[in-house]
Short mmCIF file of C-alpha atoms and ligand atoms in Angstrom, two decimals:
data_model
loop_
_atom_site.label_atom_id
_atom_site.label_comp_id
_atom_site.label_asym_id
_atom_site.label_seq_id
_atom_site.Cartn_x
_atom_site.Cartn_y
_atom_site.Cartn_z
CA MET A 835 -0.02 -0.11 -0.17
CA LYS A 836 1.21 3.35 -0.39
CA ARG A 837 1.16 5.42 1.94
CA ILE A 838 1.95 9.31 2.16
CA PHE A 839 3.54 11.34 5.67
CA SER A 840 3.94 15.01 5.59
CA GLY A 841 5.05 17.84 8.37
CA VAL A 842 4.60 21.03 8.65
CA GLN A 843 6.21 23.42 11.45
CA PRO A 844 4.66 25.64 13.48
CA THR A 845 6.91 27.89 14.15
CA GLY A 846 5.06 30.66 13.06
CA ASN A 847 2.84 31.73 9.61
CA LEU A 848 2.80 29.49 6.74
CA HIS A 849 4.56 31.55 3.89
CA LEU A 850 4.63 30.80 -0.23
CA GLY A 851 6.54 28.33 0.27
CA ASN A 852 5.07 25.86 2.99
CA TYR A 853 2.56 26.40 0.41
CA LEU A 854 3.58 25.89 -3.18
CA GLY A 855 6.51 23.42 -2.04
CA ALA A 856 4.61 21.76 0.24
CA ILE A 857 0.41 22.00 1.20
CA ARG A 858 -0.59 22.02 -2.27
CA ASN A 859 1.36 19.27 -3.21
CA TRP A 860 -0.66 17.51 -0.83
CA VAL A 861 -3.92 18.06 -1.52
CA ARG A 862 -2.70 16.58 -5.32
CA LEU A 863 -2.04 13.78 -3.71
CA GLN A 864 -5.30 12.72 -1.61
CA ASP A 865 -6.97 11.61 -4.27
CA GLU A 866 -3.88 8.70 -4.96
CA TYR A 867 -2.50 7.82 -1.17
CA GLU A 868 -3.24 7.06 2.61
CA CYS A 869 -2.22 10.44 3.16
CA ILE A 870 -1.00 11.21 7.56
CA PHE A 871 -0.55 15.33 7.76
CA CYS A 872 1.50 16.53 10.68
CA VAL A 873 1.84 19.73 12.51
CA VAL A 874 4.74 18.91 13.82
CA ASP A 875 5.36 20.86 17.30
CA MET A 876 7.47 18.80 18.32
CA HIS A 877 9.99 19.67 16.03
CA ALA A 878 8.96 23.03 16.58
CA ILE A 879 10.77 22.88 20.02
CA THR A 880 13.85 22.66 18.74
CA VAL A 881 14.10 26.36 18.41
CA TRP A 882 13.01 28.27 20.75
CA GLN A 883 9.30 28.64 20.90
CA ASP A 884 6.37 30.91 22.88
CA PRO A 885 4.36 28.25 25.01
CA ALA A 886 1.54 30.47 23.78
CA GLU A 887 2.26 31.13 20.05
CA LEU A 888 3.03 28.13 20.16
CA ARG A 889 -0.46 26.66 20.12
CA ALA A 890 -1.99 29.40 18.42
CA ASN A 891 0.66 28.50 15.22
CA THR A 892 -0.21 24.61 15.93
CA ARG A 893 -3.98 25.74 15.58
CA GLU A 894 -3.33 27.90 12.61
CA VAL A 895 -1.29 26.12 10.42
CA THR A 896 -4.09 23.32 10.72
CA ALA A 897 -6.35 25.74 9.48
CA ALA A 898 -4.42 26.82 7.00
CA MET A 899 -4.01 23.15 5.80
CA ILE A 900 -7.55 22.62 5.34
CA ALA A 901 -8.77 26.02 3.89
CA ALA A 902 -5.74 25.40 1.11
CA GLY A 903 -7.78 21.74 0.01
CA VAL A 904 -7.12 19.78 2.52
CA ASP A 905 -9.03 17.19 3.53
CA SER A 906 -9.48 16.18 7.14
CA GLU A 907 -12.00 13.36 6.78
CA ARG A 908 -10.20 11.34 4.42
CA ASN A 909 -6.65 11.97 5.70
CA ILE A 910 -5.40 12.05 9.03
CA ILE A 911 -4.11 15.31 10.23
CA PHE A 912 -2.90 15.79 14.32
CA ASN A 913 -0.18 17.25 15.70
CA GLN A 914 3.00 15.45 16.48
CA SER A 915 3.35 15.59 20.29
CA GLN A 916 -0.72 14.24 20.82
CA VAL A 917 1.38 10.58 19.58
CA SER A 918 3.86 9.72 21.73
CA ALA A 919 4.79 6.95 19.03
CA HIS A 920 7.18 9.40 17.83
CA ALA A 921 9.14 9.83 20.72
CA GLU A 922 9.47 6.50 21.67
CA LEU A 923 10.83 5.95 17.71
CA ALA A 924 12.55 8.37 17.78
CA TRP A 925 14.65 7.53 20.70
CA ILE A 926 15.27 4.24 19.17
CA PHE A 927 16.73 5.85 15.82
CA ASN A 928 19.64 7.94 18.03
CA CYS A 929 20.85 4.36 18.95
CA VAL A 930 20.39 3.35 15.23
CA ALA A 931 21.76 7.17 13.54
CA ARG A 932 25.87 7.54 13.51
CA LEU A 933 27.22 10.79 14.46
CA GLY A 934 29.12 11.03 11.04
CA TRP A 935 26.11 11.18 9.46
CA LEU A 936 24.19 13.78 11.76
CA ASN A 937 27.44 16.01 11.25
CA ARG A 938 26.99 16.34 7.52
CA MET A 939 23.26 17.76 8.18
CA THR A 940 23.27 20.93 5.99
CA GLN A 941 19.71 21.63 8.12
CA PHE A 942 21.75 21.62 11.72
CA LYS A 943 24.89 23.90 10.24
CA GLU A 944 22.23 26.66 8.94
CA LYS A 945 20.41 26.80 11.84
CA ALA A 946 22.87 26.66 14.36
CA GLY A 947 25.03 29.19 12.59
CA LYS A 948 28.29 29.87 14.86
CA ASP A 949 27.16 29.00 17.54
CA ARG A 950 26.76 25.47 17.41
CA GLU A 951 27.28 24.91 21.00
CA ARG A 952 24.37 27.15 22.15
CA ALA A 953 22.12 24.73 20.00
CA SER A 954 19.97 22.58 21.46
CA VAL A 955 19.97 19.07 21.31
CA GLY A 956 16.64 18.23 19.88
CA LEU A 957 18.38 20.45 16.94
CA TYR A 958 20.45 18.12 16.17
CA ALA A 959 18.85 15.19 16.31
CA TYR A 960 16.18 16.81 14.48
CA PRO A 961 16.42 14.17 11.46
CA ASN A 962 16.25 11.25 14.04
CA LEU A 963 12.39 12.79 14.97
CA MET A 964 11.78 13.02 11.49
CA ALA A 965 12.71 9.25 11.02
CA ALA A 966 10.54 8.29 13.05
CA ASP A 967 8.11 10.53 12.52
CA ILE A 968 7.56 9.26 8.79
CA LEU A 969 8.71 5.08 9.89
CA ALA A 970 5.88 5.16 13.26
CA TYR A 971 3.51 4.69 10.41
CA LYS A 972 5.70 3.03 7.44
CA ALA A 973 4.81 5.57 5.51
CA THR A 974 6.39 4.35 1.96
CA HIS A 975 5.89 8.24 0.19
CA VAL A 976 7.48 11.48 1.27
CA PRO A 977 6.57 14.89 -0.29
CA VAL A 978 8.56 17.13 0.55
CA GLY A 979 10.59 20.96 -0.96
CA GLU A 980 13.97 20.40 -2.11
CA ASP A 981 15.89 21.66 1.16
CA GLN A 982 14.48 18.52 3.29
CA LYS A 983 15.82 16.26 0.54
CA GLN A 984 19.09 15.36 2.70
CA HIS A 985 16.62 14.39 5.87
CA LEU A 986 14.94 11.99 3.51
CA GLU A 987 18.24 10.14 2.41
CA LEU A 988 18.61 9.98 6.60
CA CYS A 989 16.05 8.26 6.38
CA ARG A 990 16.83 5.85 4.21
CA ASP A 991 19.70 4.67 6.01
CA ILE A 992 18.55 4.57 9.81
CA ALA A 993 14.88 2.27 8.06
CA ALA A 994 18.16 0.32 5.54
CA LYS A 995 20.46 -0.18 9.00
CA PHE A 996 17.60 -0.79 11.61
CA ASN A 997 17.08 -3.61 8.83
CA HIS A 998 19.88 -4.53 8.76
CA ASP A 999 20.86 -4.50 12.33
CA PHE A 1000 17.98 -6.30 13.58
CA GLY A 1001 17.83 -8.57 10.72
CA ALA A 1002 14.39 -7.80 10.45
CA GLU A 1003 12.55 -6.08 6.93
CA VAL A 1004 10.42 -3.59 9.64
CA PHE A 1005 10.88 -0.30 7.76
CA PRO A 1006 10.31 0.55 3.18
CA ILE A 1007 12.93 2.45 2.54
CA VAL A 1008 10.83 5.74 1.48
CA GLU A 1009 10.03 7.58 -1.95
CA PRO A 1010 10.55 11.67 -1.40
CA LEU A 1011 8.12 12.62 -4.12
CA ILE A 1012 9.61 16.32 -5.08
CA PHE A 1013 7.22 18.15 -8.63
CA GLY A 1014 6.06 21.64 -9.11
CA GLU A 1015 7.49 24.14 -10.60
CA ALA A 1016 8.42 25.77 -6.50
CA THR A 1017 10.27 22.99 -5.12
CA ARG A 1018 12.65 25.48 -3.66
CA VAL A 1019 11.27 29.09 -3.84
CA MET A 1020 13.48 32.22 -2.93
CA SER A 1021 13.43 34.80 -0.47
CA LEU A 1022 12.28 37.93 -2.06
CA ARG A 1023 14.63 39.47 -0.45
CA ASP A 1024 18.25 37.08 -1.55
CA GLY A 1025 17.70 34.92 -4.56
CA MET A 1026 20.43 33.25 -3.26
CA LYS A 1027 18.58 32.30 0.43
CA LYS A 1028 15.68 30.06 0.92
CA MET A 1029 12.21 31.51 1.79
CA SER A 1030 11.40 30.75 5.33
CA LYS A 1031 9.67 31.65 8.74
CA SER A 1032 13.01 32.04 10.67
CA ASP A 1033 14.00 35.42 8.06
CA PRO A 1034 13.69 38.23 10.44
CA SER A 1035 12.92 39.88 7.12
CA GLU A 1036 8.80 40.12 6.90
CA ALA A 1037 10.28 41.27 3.03
CA SER A 1038 11.71 38.04 2.57
CA ARG A 1039 8.56 36.35 2.59
CA ILE A 1040 4.65 36.52 1.84
CA SER A 1041 2.85 35.20 4.06
CA MET A 1042 0.01 33.11 4.06
CA THR A 1043 -1.90 35.83 6.74
CA ASP A 1044 -0.49 39.22 4.49
CA ASP A 1045 -3.05 40.62 3.12
CA THR A 1046 -4.25 41.87 -0.20
CA ASP A 1047 -2.04 45.74 0.40
CA ALA A 1048 0.96 43.58 1.98
CA ILE A 1049 0.92 41.26 -1.19
CA ALA A 1050 1.36 43.16 -3.78
CA ARG A 1051 4.12 46.12 -1.28
CA LYS A 1052 6.46 42.58 -1.33
CA ILE A 1053 6.07 42.13 -4.61
CA ARG A 1054 6.67 45.59 -5.71
CA LYS A 1055 9.08 45.95 -2.98
CA ALA A 1056 11.11 42.29 -3.77
CA LYS A 1057 14.27 42.51 -4.92
CA THR A 1058 15.36 41.97 -9.08
CA ASP A 1059 17.35 43.20 -11.74
CA PRO A 1060 17.26 46.14 -14.44
CA GLU A 1061 16.64 43.93 -17.32
CA PRO A 1062 14.12 42.61 -18.90
CA LEU A 1063 12.49 39.41 -18.71
CA PRO A 1064 14.48 36.70 -20.73
CA ASP A 1065 12.64 34.81 -23.73
CA ASP A 1066 13.43 31.48 -22.80
CA MET A 1067 14.97 29.12 -19.49
CA ALA A 1068 18.58 29.98 -20.60
CA GLY A 1069 18.24 33.13 -19.37
CA LEU A 1070 17.37 33.12 -16.26
CA ARG A 1071 20.73 31.46 -15.61
CA GLU A 1072 23.06 34.18 -13.15
CA ARG A 1073 19.14 35.89 -12.30
CA PRO A 1074 18.19 33.93 -9.25
CA GLU A 1075 15.96 36.65 -8.17
CA ALA A 1076 14.23 37.15 -11.73
CA ALA A 1077 13.91 32.70 -12.11
CA ASN A 1078 12.25 32.83 -8.65
CA LEU A 1079 9.53 35.01 -9.47
CA VAL A 1080 9.34 33.85 -12.82
CA GLY A 1081 9.25 30.37 -11.07
CA ILE A 1082 6.61 31.43 -8.48
CA TYR A 1083 4.22 32.83 -11.28
CA ALA A 1084 4.36 29.19 -13.05
CA ALA A 1085 3.54 27.57 -9.85
CA LEU A 1086 0.68 29.44 -8.96
CA ASN A 1087 -0.90 29.54 -12.57
CA ASP A 1088 -0.46 26.14 -13.09
CA SER A 1089 1.60 26.43 -16.10
CA THR A 1090 5.17 25.92 -16.68
CA VAL A 1091 8.49 28.30 -16.40
CA GLU A 1092 8.47 28.14 -20.04
CA GLN A 1093 5.14 29.63 -20.50
CA VAL A 1094 5.32 31.98 -18.38
CA LEU A 1095 8.21 33.38 -20.36
CA GLY A 1096 6.13 33.30 -23.74
CA GLU A 1097 3.54 35.42 -22.85
CA PHE A 1098 6.78 38.22 -20.61
CA GLY A 1099 9.91 37.36 -22.13
CA GLY A 1100 11.38 40.81 -23.29
CA LYS A 1101 8.96 42.74 -21.17
CA GLY A 1102 10.34 44.26 -17.95
CA PHE A 1103 9.78 44.33 -14.30
CA GLY A 1104 7.00 47.08 -14.16
CA GLN A 1105 4.66 45.18 -15.89
CA PHE A 1106 5.93 41.38 -15.00
CA LYS A 1107 5.75 42.12 -11.08
CA PRO A 1108 1.93 43.67 -11.19
CA ALA A 1109 0.83 40.53 -13.23
CA LEU A 1110 2.49 38.47 -10.56
CA ALA A 1111 0.19 41.01 -7.18
CA ASP A 1112 -2.47 39.98 -9.00
CA LEU A 1113 -1.72 36.71 -9.31
CA ALA A 1114 -1.19 36.09 -6.06
CA VAL A 1115 -4.47 37.54 -4.67
CA ASP A 1116 -5.92 36.20 -6.36
CA LYS A 1117 -4.94 32.75 -5.35
CA LEU A 1118 -4.16 33.35 -1.56
CA ALA A 1119 -7.54 35.59 -0.84
CA PRO A 1120 -9.58 32.18 -1.00
CA ILE A 1121 -7.20 29.91 1.68
CA GLN A 1122 -6.68 33.27 3.67
CA ASP A 1123 -10.12 33.78 4.21
CA GLU A 1124 -11.48 30.42 4.73
CA THR A 1125 -8.07 30.41 7.17
CA ARG A 1126 -9.65 33.03 9.30
CA ARG A 1127 -12.98 31.95 9.26
CA LEU A 1128 -11.70 28.44 11.04
CA MET A 1129 -9.49 30.14 13.25
CA ALA A 1130 -13.06 31.42 14.80
CA GLU A 1131 -13.37 28.36 15.94
CA PRO A 1132 -11.08 26.56 17.48
CA GLU A 1133 -12.53 24.01 19.46
CA PHE A 1134 -13.88 22.97 15.81
CA VAL A 1135 -9.84 22.54 14.52
CA ASP A 1136 -8.73 21.04 18.06
CA GLY A 1137 -11.11 18.31 17.29
CA ILE A 1138 -9.88 17.98 14.06
CA LEU A 1139 -6.45 17.34 15.92
CA ARG A 1140 -7.47 15.38 18.21
CA LYS A 1141 -9.46 12.72 16.04
CA GLY A 1142 -6.41 13.27 13.64
CA ALA A 1143 -4.20 11.81 16.56
CA GLU A 1144 -6.60 8.59 17.39
CA LYS A 1145 -6.63 7.98 13.93
CA ALA A 1146 -2.86 7.91 14.81
CA ARG A 1147 -2.57 6.23 17.21
CA ASP A 1148 -4.55 3.28 15.41
CA ILE A 1149 -2.04 3.02 13.05
CA SER A 1150 1.61 3.65 14.52
CA ALA A 1151 0.50 0.65 17.64
CA PRO A 1152 0.78 -2.80 16.19
CA ILE A 1153 4.35 -0.72 14.51
CA MET A 1154 5.64 0.66 17.76
CA ALA A 1155 5.21 -3.23 19.00
CA GLU A 1156 6.19 -5.06 16.37
CA VAL A 1157 9.80 -2.74 16.63
CA GLN A 1158 9.78 -2.74 20.21
CA GLU A 1159 9.80 -6.65 20.04
CA VAL A 1160 12.33 -6.58 17.45
CA VAL A 1161 15.21 -4.32 19.67
CA GLY A 1162 14.23 -6.83 22.18
CA PHE A 1163 12.15 -4.78 24.78
CA LEU A 1164 9.67 -6.83 27.51
CA ARG A 1165 6.41 -6.06 26.81
CA ALA A 1166 5.12 -7.36 30.21
N1 LIG B 2223 11.42 27.88 0.82
C1 LIG B 2223 10.28 26.94 0.67
N2 LIG B 2223 10.11 26.41 -0.91
C2 LIG B 2223 9.19 25.48 -1.38
N3 LIG B 2223 9.38 24.49 -0.05
C3 LIG B 2223 9.30 24.94 1.15
N4 LIG B 2223 9.56 24.68 2.42
C4 LIG B 2223 9.64 25.48 3.69
N5 LIG B 2223 10.16 26.80 3.08
C5 LIG B 2223 10.33 26.18 1.29
C6 LIG B 2223 8.83 22.99 3.04
O1 LIG B 2223 7.47 23.23 3.62
C7 LIG B 2223 7.38 22.42 4.19
C8 LIG B 2223 7.29 22.41 5.57
O2 LIG B 2223 8.66 23.23 6.24
P1 LIG B 2223 8.96 23.09 7.83
O3 LIG B 2223 7.44 24.37 7.92
O4 LIG B 2223 8.61 22.30 8.41
O5 LIG B 2223 10.33 23.70 8.25
P2 LIG B 2223 11.22 24.45 7.50
O6 LIG B 2223 11.61 23.89 5.46
O7 LIG B 2223 12.72 24.67 7.90
O8 LIG B 2223 10.74 25.64 6.64
P3 LIG B 2223 10.92 27.10 6.86
O9 LIG B 2223 9.22 27.88 6.64
O10 LIG B 2223 12.24 28.08 6.51
O11 LIG B 2223 10.67 27.39 8.28
P4 LIG B 2223 11.48 27.16 9.50
O12 LIG B 2223 12.20 28.96 8.97
O13 LIG B 2223 10.75 27.49 11.34
O14 LIG B 2223 12.89 26.45 9.66
C9 LIG B 2223 8.81 21.14 3.63
O15 LIG B 2223 8.17 19.94 3.13
C10 LIG B 2223 9.40 22.12 3.39
O16 LIG B 2223 10.46 21.54 2.19
#
């Protein structure tokens, strides 16, 4: 059976990168796979989160997922900390993964920065928890943005080493699903940096809660170069900011970069940016309205997470029993 697991951190407002790189793809995959979507609050606390904000963000991210079209009846939607299997399996994986593997993770290096000694142990072990998230359900496919590719490779290594060490075929080797025209949406202020919730500059990202004016202003002020748009993809080489905006347009418009350049090639950003702003508002406004409506009903959102956690426990419980048996934990 093909089963999907994917997650998003409640570390702040979702942005266009989370939407185009992940959540929109979830909506497309829900017809084809059994899907488990998780608000990964345990991952979020690997860097400091204000408790009240964490709770609010967990509800908001859930609401945005549903507003974007993830069907809470057909799929499982829950927050990670409600299902203990994630923490239990992560500990076992802490004992399977090697220090050398984690030392190679670029996300830790980027997030810990120069002050590694002060980073939390959780931030370092983050990829082991991510492997546990996926493998606690024996998920076979994981839709993610480009930035998570390395963590998924580690998940495959952990599954293979566990199976090898214990001489049992317990875990599947997961396949990443990376698709769409916006697998890596870049910052609006720097085309070499990915759009991220934790970027201190609000102007670097379009948040899913931005109003019409904010979206238009951020796109108008997005960094670009003085050249008009090229006629073909080759002309976007060495022009990261232009390539980013064209990619965003293509993804929002369900078209391709070639088609966008076919329409806007030779035109300047003075023409392209307002068209992009209109398109972004057009596509995002209905999602934002629905998110706001759902946020006004916190009990409804909590109910979805509670029901989702129950279903998630039903799937993970027999898998954890199998893992504990294989590892040699005595269940008296
Ligand atoms: N810029 C991006 N372009 C495309 N996809 C992206 N994703 C994140 N940023 C981009 C994808 O969104 C999903 C959820 O990401 P996350 O919230 O779990 O964590 P992240 O990758 O660390 O995202 P952020 O926004 O950069 O969060 P912070 O700043 O808190 O670290 C994933 O599938 C991811 O690939």
